[in-house]
CSV table of C-alpha atoms in Angstrom, one decimal:
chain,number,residue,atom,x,y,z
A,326,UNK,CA,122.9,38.8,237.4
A,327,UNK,CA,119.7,40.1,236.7
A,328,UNK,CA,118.5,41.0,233.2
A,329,UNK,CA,119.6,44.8,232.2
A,330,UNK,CA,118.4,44.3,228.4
A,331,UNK,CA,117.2,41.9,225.4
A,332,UNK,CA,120.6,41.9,223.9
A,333,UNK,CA,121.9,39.4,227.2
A,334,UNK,CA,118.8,38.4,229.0
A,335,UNK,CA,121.1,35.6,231.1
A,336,UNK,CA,123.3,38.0,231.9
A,337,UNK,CA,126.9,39.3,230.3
A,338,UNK,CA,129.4,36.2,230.6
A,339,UNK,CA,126.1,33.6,229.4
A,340,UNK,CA,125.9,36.1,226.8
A,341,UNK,CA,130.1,36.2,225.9
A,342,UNK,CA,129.9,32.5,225.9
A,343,UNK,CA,126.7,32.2,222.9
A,344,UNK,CA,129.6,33.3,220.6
A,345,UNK,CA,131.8,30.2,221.6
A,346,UNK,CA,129.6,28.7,219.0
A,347,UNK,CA,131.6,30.5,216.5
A,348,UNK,CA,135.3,28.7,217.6
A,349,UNK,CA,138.0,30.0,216.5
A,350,UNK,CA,138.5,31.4,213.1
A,351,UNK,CA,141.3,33.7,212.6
A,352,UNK,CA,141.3,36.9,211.1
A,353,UNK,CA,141.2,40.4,211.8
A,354,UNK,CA,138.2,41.5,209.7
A,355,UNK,CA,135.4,41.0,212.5
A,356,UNK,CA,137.5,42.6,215.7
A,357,UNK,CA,138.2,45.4,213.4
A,358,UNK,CA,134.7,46.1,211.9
A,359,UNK,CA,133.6,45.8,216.0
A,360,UNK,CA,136.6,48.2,217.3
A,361,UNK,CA,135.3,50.7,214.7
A,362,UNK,CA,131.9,50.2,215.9
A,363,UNK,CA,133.0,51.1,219.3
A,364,UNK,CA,135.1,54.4,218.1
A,365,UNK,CA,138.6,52.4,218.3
A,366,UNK,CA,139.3,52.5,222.2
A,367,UNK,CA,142.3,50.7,220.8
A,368,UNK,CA,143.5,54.2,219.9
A,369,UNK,CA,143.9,55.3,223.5
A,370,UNK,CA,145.6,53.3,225.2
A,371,UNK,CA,149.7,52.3,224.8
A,372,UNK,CA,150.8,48.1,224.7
A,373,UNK,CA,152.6,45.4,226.0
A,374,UNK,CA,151.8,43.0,223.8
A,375,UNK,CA,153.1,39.2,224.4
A,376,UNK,CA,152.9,36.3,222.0
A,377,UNK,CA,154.3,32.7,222.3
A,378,UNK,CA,153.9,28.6,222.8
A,379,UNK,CA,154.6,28.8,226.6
A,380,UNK,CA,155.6,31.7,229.2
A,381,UNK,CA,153.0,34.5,227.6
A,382,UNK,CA,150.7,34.6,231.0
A,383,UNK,CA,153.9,34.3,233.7
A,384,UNK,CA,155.8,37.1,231.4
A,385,UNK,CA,152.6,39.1,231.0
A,386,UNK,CA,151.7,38.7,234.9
A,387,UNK,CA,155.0,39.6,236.0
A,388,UNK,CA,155.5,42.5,233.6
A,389,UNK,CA,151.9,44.3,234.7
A,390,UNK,CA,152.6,43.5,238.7
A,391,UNK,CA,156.2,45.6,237.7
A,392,UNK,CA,154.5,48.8,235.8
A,393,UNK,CA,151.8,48.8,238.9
A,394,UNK,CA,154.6,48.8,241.4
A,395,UNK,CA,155.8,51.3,239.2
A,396,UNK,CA,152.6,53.6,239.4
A,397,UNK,CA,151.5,53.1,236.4
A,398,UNK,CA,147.4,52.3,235.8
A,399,UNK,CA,147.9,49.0,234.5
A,400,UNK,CA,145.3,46.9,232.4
A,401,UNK,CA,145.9,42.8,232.0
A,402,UNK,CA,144.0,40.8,229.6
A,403,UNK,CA,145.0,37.2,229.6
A,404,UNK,CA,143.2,33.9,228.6
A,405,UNK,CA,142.5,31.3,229.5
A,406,UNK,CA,140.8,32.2,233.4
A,407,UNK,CA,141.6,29.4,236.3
A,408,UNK,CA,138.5,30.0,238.7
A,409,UNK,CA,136.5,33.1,236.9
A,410,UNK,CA,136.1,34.9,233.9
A,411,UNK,CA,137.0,38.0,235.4
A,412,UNK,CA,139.9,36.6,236.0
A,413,UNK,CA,140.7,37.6,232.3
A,414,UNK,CA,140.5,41.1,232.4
A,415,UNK,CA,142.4,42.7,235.4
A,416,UNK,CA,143.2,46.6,236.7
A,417,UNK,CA,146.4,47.0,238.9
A,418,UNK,CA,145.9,43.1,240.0
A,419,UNK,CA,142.0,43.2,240.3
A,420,UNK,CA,139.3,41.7,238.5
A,421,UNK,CA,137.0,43.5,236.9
A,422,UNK,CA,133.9,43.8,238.9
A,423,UNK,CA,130.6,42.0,238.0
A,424,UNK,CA,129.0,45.5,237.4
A,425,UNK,CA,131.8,46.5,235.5
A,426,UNK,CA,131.8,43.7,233.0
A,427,UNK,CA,128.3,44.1,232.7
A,428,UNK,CA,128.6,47.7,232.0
A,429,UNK,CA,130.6,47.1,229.8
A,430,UNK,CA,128.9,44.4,227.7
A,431,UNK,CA,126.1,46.1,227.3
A,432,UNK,CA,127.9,48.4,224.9
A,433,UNK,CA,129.5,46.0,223.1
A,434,UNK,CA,127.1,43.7,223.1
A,435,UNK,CA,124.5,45.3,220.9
A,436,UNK,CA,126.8,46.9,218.1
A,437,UNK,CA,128.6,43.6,217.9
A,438,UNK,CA,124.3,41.8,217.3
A,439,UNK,CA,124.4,44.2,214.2
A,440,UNK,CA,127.7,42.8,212.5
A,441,UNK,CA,126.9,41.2,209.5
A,442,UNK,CA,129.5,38.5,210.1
A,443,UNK,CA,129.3,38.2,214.1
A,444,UNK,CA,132.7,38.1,216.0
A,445,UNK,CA,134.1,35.0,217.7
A,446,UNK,CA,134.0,34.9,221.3
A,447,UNK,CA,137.9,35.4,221.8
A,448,UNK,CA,137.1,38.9,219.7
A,449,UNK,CA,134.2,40.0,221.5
A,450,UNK,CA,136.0,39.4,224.8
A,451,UNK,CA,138.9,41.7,223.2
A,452,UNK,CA,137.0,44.3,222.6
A,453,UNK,CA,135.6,44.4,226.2
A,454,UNK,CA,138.7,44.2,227.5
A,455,UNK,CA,140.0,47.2,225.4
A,456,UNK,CA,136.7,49.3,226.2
A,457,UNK,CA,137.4,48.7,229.9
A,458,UNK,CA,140.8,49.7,229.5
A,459,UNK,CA,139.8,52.7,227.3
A,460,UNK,CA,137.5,53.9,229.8
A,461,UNK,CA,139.5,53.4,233.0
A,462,UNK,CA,142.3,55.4,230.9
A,463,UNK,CA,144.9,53.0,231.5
A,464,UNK,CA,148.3,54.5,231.3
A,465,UNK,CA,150.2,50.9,229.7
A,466,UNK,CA,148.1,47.5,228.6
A,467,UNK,CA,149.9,43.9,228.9
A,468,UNK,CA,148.2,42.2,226.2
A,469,UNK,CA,148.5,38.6,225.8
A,470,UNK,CA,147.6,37.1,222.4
A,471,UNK,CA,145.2,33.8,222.2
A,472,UNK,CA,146.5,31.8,219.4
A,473,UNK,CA,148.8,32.6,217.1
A,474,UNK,CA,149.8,37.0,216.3
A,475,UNK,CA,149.5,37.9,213.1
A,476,UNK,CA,145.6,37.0,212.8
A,477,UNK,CA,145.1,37.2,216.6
A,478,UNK,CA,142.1,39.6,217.3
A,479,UNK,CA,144.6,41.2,219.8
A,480,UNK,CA,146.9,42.4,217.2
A,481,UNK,CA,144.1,44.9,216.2
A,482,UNK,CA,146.1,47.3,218.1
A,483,UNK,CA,148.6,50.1,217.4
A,484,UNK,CA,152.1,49.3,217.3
A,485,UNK,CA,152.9,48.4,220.9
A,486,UNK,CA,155.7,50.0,223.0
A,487,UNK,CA,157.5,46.3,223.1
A,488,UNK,CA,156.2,43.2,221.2
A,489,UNK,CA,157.3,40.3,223.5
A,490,UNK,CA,157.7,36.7,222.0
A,491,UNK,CA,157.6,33.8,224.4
A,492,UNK,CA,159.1,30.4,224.2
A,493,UNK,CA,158.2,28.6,221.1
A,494,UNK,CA,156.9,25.2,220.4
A,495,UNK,CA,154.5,22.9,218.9
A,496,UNK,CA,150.9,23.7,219.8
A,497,UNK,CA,147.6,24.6,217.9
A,498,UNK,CA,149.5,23.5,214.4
A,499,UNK,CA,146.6,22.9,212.7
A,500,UNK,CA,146.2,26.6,212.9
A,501,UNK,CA,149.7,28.0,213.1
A,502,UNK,CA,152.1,25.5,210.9
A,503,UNK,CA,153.7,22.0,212.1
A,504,UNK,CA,157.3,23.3,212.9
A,505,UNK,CA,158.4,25.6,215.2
A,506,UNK,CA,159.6,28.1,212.4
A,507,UNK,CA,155.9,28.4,210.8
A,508,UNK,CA,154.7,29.1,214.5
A,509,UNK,CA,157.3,31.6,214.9
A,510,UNK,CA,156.5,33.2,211.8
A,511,UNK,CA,152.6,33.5,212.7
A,512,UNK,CA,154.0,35.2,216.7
A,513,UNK,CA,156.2,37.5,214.7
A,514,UNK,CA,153.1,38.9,212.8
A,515,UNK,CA,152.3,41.2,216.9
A,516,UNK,CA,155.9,43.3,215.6
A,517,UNK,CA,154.9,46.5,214.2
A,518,UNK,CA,156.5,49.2,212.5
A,519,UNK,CA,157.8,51.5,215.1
A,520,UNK,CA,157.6,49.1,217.7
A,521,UNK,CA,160.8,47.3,219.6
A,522,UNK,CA,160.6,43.7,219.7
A,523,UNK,CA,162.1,41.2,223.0
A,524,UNK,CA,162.6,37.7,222.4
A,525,UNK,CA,163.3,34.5,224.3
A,526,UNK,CA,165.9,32.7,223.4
A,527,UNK,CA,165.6,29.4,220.5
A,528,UNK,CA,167.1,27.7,218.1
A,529,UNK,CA,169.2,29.9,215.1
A,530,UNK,CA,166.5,28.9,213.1
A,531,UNK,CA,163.7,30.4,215.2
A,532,UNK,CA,165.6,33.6,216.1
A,533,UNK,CA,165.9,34.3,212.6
A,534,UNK,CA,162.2,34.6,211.4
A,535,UNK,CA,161.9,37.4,214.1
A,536,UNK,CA,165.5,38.8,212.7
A,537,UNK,CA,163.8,39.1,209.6
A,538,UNK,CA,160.2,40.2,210.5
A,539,UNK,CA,162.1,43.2,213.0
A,540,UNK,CA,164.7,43.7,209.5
A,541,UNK,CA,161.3,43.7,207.1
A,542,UNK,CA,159.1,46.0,209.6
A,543,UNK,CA,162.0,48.5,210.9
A,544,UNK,CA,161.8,47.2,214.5
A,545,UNK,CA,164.7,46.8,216.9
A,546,UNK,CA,165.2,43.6,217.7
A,547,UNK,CA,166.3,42.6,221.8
A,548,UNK,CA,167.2,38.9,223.0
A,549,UNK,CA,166.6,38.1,226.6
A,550,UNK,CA,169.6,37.4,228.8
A,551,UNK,CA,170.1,33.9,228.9
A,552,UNK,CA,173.9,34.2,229.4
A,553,UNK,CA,174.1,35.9,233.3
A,554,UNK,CA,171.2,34.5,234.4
A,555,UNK,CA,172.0,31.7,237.7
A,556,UNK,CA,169.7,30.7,240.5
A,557,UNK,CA,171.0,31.7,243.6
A,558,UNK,CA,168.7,30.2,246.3
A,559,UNK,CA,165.3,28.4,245.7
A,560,UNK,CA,162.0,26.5,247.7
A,561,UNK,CA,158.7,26.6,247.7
A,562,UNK,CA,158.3,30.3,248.6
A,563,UNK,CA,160.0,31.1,245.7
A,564,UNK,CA,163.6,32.0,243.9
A,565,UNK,CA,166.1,34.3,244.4
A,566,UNK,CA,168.7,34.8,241.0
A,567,UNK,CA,170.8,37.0,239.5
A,568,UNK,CA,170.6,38.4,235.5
A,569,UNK,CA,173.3,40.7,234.1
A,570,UNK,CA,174.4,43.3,236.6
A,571,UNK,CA,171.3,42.5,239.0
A,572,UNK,CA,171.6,40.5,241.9
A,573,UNK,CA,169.2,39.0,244.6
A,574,UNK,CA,166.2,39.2,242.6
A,575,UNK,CA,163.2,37.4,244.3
A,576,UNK,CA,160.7,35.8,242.2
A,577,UNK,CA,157.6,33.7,243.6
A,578,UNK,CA,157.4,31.3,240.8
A,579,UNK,CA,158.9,27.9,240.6
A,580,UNK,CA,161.2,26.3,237.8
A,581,UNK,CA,163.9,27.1,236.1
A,582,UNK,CA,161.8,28.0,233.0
A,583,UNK,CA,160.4,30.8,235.0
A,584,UNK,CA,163.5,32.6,235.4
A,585,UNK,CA,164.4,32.6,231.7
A,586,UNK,CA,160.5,34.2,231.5
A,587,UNK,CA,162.3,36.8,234.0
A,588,UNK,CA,164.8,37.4,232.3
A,589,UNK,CA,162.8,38.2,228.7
A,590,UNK,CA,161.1,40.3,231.3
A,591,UNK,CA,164.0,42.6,232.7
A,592,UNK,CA,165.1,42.9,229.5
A,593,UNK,CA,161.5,44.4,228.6
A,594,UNK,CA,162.0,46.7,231.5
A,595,UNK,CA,164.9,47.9,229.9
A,596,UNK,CA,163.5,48.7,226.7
A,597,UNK,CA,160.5,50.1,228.2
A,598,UNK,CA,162.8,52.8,230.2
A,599,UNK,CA,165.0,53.3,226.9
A,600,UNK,CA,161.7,54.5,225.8
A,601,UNK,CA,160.9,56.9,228.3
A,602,UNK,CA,158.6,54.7,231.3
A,603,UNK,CA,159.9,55.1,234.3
A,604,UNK,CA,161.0,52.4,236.3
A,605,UNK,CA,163.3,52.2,239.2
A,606,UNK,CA,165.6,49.8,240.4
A,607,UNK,CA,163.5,49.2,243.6
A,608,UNK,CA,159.5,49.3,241.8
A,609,UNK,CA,161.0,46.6,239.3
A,610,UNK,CA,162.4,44.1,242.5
A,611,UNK,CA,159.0,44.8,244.2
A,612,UNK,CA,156.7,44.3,241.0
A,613,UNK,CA,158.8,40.8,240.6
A,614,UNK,CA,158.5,40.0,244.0
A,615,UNK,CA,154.8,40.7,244.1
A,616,UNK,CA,153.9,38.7,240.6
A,617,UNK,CA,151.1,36.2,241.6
A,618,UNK,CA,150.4,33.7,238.5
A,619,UNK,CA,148.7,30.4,240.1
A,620,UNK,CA,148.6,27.5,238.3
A,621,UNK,CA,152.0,26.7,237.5
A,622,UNK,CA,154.0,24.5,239.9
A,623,UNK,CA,152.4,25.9,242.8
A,624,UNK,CA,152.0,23.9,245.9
A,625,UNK,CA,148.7,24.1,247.2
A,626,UNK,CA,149.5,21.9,250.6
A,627,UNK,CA,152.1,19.8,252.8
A,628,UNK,CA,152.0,16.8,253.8
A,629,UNK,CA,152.3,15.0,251.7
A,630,UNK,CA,153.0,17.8,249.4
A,631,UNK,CA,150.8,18.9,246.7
A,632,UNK,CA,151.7,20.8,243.6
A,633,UNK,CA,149.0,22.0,240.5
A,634,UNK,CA,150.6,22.6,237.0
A,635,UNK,CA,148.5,23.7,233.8
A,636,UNK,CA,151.3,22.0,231.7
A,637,UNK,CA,149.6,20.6,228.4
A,638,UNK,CA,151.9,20.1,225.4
A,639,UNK,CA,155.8,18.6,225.3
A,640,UNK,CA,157.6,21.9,226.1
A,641,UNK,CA,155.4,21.9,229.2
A,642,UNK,CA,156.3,18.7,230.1
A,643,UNK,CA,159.8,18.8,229.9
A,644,UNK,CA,159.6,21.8,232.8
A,645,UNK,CA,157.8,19.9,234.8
A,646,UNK,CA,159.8,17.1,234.6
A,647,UNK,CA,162.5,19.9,235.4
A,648,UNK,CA,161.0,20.7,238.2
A,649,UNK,CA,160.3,17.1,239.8
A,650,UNK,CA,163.9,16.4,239.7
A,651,UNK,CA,164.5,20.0,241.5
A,652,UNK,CA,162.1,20.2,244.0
A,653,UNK,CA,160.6,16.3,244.7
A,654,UNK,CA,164.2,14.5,244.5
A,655,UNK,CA,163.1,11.0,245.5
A,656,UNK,CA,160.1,11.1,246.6
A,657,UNK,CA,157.3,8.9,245.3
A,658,UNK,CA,154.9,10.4,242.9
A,659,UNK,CA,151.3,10.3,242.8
A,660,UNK,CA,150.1,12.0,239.0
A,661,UNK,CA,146.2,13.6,239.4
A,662,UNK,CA,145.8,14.4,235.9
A,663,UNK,CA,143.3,14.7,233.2
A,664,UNK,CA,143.7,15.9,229.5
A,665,UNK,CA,142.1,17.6,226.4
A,666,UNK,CA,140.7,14.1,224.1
A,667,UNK,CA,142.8,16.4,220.9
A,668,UNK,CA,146.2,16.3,222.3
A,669,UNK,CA,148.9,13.5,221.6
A,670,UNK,CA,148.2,12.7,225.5
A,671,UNK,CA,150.2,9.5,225.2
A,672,UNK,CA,153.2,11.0,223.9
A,673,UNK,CA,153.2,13.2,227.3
A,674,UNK,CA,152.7,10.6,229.6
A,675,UNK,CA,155.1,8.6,228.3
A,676,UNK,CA,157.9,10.9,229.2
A,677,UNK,CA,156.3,11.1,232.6
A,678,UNK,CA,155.8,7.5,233.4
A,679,UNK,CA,159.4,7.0,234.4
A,680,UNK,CA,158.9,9.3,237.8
A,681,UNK,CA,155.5,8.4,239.2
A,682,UNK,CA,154.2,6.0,241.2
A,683,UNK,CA,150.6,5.9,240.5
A,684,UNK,CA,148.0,7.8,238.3
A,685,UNK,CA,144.9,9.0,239.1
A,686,UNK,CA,142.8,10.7,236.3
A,687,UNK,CA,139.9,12.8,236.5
A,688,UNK,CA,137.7,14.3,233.6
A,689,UNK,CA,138.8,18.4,233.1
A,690,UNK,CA,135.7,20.5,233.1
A,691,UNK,CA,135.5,21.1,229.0
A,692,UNK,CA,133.8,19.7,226.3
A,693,UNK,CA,136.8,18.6,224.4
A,694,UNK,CA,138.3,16.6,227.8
A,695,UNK,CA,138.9,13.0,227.6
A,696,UNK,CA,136.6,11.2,229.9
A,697,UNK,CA,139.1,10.2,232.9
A,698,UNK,CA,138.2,6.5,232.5
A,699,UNK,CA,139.2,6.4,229.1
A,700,UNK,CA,142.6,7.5,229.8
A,701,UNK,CA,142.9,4.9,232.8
A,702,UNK,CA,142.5,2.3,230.5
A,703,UNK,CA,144.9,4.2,228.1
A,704,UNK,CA,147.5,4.7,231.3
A,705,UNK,CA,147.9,0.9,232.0
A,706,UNK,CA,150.3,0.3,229.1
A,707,UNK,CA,152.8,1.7,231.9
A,708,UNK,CA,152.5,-0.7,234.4
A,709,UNK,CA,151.5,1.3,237.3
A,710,UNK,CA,148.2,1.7,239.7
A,711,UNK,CA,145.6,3.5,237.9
A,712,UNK,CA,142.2,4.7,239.7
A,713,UNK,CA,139.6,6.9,237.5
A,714,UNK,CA,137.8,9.2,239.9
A,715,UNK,CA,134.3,10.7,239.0
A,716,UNK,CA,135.0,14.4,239.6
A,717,UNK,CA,137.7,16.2,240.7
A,718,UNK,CA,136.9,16.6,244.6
A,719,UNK,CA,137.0,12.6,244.8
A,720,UNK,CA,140.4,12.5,242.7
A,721,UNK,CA,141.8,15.1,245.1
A,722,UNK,CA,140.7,13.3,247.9
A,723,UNK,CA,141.8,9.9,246.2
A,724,UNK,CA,145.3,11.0,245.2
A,725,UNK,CA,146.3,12.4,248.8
A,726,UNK,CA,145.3,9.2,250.5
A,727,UNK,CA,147.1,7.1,248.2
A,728,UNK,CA,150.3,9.6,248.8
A,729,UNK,CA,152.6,8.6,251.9
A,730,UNK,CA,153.8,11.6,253.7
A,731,UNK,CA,157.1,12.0,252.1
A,732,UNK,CA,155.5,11.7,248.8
A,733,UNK,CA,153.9,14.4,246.6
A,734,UNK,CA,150.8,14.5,244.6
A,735,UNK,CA,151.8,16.9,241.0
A,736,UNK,CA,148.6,17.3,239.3
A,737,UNK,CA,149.2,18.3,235.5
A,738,UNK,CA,147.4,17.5,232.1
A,739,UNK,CA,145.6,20.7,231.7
A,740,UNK,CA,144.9,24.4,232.1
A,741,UNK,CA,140.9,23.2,232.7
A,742,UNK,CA,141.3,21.7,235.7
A,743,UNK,CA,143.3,23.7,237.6
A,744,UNK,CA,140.9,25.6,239.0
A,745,UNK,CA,138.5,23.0,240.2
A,746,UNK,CA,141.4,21.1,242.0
A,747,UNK,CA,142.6,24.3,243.7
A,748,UNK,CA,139.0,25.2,245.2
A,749,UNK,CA,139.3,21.2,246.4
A,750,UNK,CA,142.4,21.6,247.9
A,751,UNK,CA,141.5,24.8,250.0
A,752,UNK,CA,138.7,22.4,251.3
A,753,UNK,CA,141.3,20.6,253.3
A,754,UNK,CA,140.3,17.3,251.1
């Protein structure tokens, strides 16, 4: 990208990613000060907004892929991005452009340089995000938090139509609390006054910090259905399953844990068309049916069969476990993994140990990753083969040969590598 001004010389993503610097410090102070800067292109535009531990980008890409079918300009902002940073802010399934995003930045950019207390890189990507929306007039937003709710720069914005809390569990508590209650209270701060609220289902105890937020704000509280909800039929194209009075839905993610994200977002649907969006019976089977969300479970190859999962914390685990004893019964497992140095990394390979073969690590493109020859030597406490590769191309290439063709290589550890493996795997590695 060629230089447009002296604000971002390098061009607009080198300049987004100066303010990384900054990390992450809660608070709503900067991204308000900015939004106000900008004229509050908040203010125009109506919400989805989506909080949560797990689930937030499946239920957010399904819910925007169901108000597009539905006809409705539909703006996506989700993090983290697989592949490209575009990937973050998307129009009725597209990325915004390079020119775009550019554009864009160069407004933001400079009011954002005169900020006495300069915004984090999460907040100045929000605010792009919300000008682009602004400015393409966007009839409906799905907004997916970054950490937390409450203090999340997202939850700048208006009351939303429907304030969507995912699954919760244990993940970023030094920011958000050390039990699943203190997280939930931090999600419940995205329900607003005026706003409906849709929850997955948890534990009593979980289910009643949002009864009480919904009871201390005036919102209307919704639980997904749980109850009705049944596979029906399921591979590796996809599932069909019924929920409530809806049968033969078809939706292209894998895992039981996806469906109960389907379910939180039917029941969305429904409070959305309570409110006046409309949504037929057929744009909300064709917006499921279309939902494209890579990255989780998704098999990349055959032969021997090769999935990719961006599972990184216990919760995540557990559904992938899941989903080995659905879809790989018996088969030998080769892991390709590689994890952030800050998790409990041991914890979650312990509980995967018991159903794989062999390990092969690789080092995850991010500062904080654990170099993948470090956690070789961590891996051998489990008894089984261990080869470190040197980047992700060779593990790729590593793990398939080692694989026997009624085995399956299940690459998991983190969201950071995800994209590298994929762009290996199309290779034909």
């Amino acid at each position: 990208m060629q230089k447009t001004n002296d604000v971002y010389p390098c061009g607009a993503i080198d300049y987004i990613h100066t303010y990384l610097r900054k990390g992450a410090v809660p608070g709503l102070g900067r991204i308000r000060d900015l939004l106000g800067r900008m004229g509050n292109p908040e203010k125009n535009l109506k919400f989805i907004h989506i909080a949560g531990t797990n689930g937030k980008g499946s239920t957010a890409a399904m819910l925007a892929s169901i108000m597009t079918a539905a006809g409705y300009q539909t703006g996506l902002f989700t993090s983290p991005y697989l592949s490209c940073f575009r990937e973050r802010i998307q129009l009725d399934g597209k990325m915004i452009s390079e020119a775009e995003l550019e554009e864009v930045v160069s407004f933001v950019g400079p009011l954002a340089e005169q900020m006495d207390e300069k915004p984090t890189e999460f907040e100045l990507v929000t605010a792009v995000a919300l000008e682009f929306f602004s400015r393409k007039k966007c009839g409906i937003v799905v907004l997916e938090t970054g950490m937390g709710g409450a203090v999340d720069a997202t939850n700048a914005i208006p009351a939303p139509e429907a304030a969507v809390i995912c699954n919760i569990g244990l993940d970023h508590t030094e920011f958000l609390g050390d039990t699943p209650e203190k997280i939930a209270e931090a999600k419940a701060g995205i329900i607003k006054e005026g706003c409906h609220a849709v929850i997955y289902r948890g534990s009593p105890s979980v289910e009643a910090v949002f009864e009480n937020r919904c009871a201390q704000v005036g919102a209307k509280l919704h639980r997904a259905d749980f109850e009705t909800l049944a596979a029906e039929k399921k591979d590796f194209s996809g599932q069909v399953f019924r929920c409530g009075s809806r049968r033969d839905l078809f939706l292209p993610l894998l895992g039981d844990h996806q469906l109960k994200n389907a379910a939180v977002v039917l029941t969305t649907v429904e409070v959305l068309s309570e409110k006046g969006w409309q949504i037929s019976e057929e744009q909300l089977r064709r917006g499921l049916a279309a939902t494209q969300w890579p990255g989780r479970f998704e098999l990349l190859r055959r032969n021997p069969v090769f999935l990719v999962d961006g599972g990184h914390n216990p919760q995540c685990m557990e559904a992938l476990m899941g989903n080995i004893r659905e879809y790989l019964p018996g088969r030998p497992i080769t892991a390709l993994t590689g994890v952030m140095a800050d998790k409990d990394y041991l914890d979650m390979y312990r509980e995967m140990a018991p159903w794989v073969s062999r390990f092969v690590t690789v080092t995850p493109d991010n500062p904080r990753a654990l170099d993948a020859e470090q956690l070789a030597q961590s891996l051998k406490i489990f008894g089984l083969p261990v080869t470190a590769c040197h980047t992700v191309e060779e593990g790729v290439r590593e793990a398939i040969a080692e694989t026997p063709p009624h085995g399956a290589v299940v690459a998991f550890g983190s969201l950071y590598m995800v994209g590298p493996i994929r762009a290996a795997v199309s290779k034909g590695l």
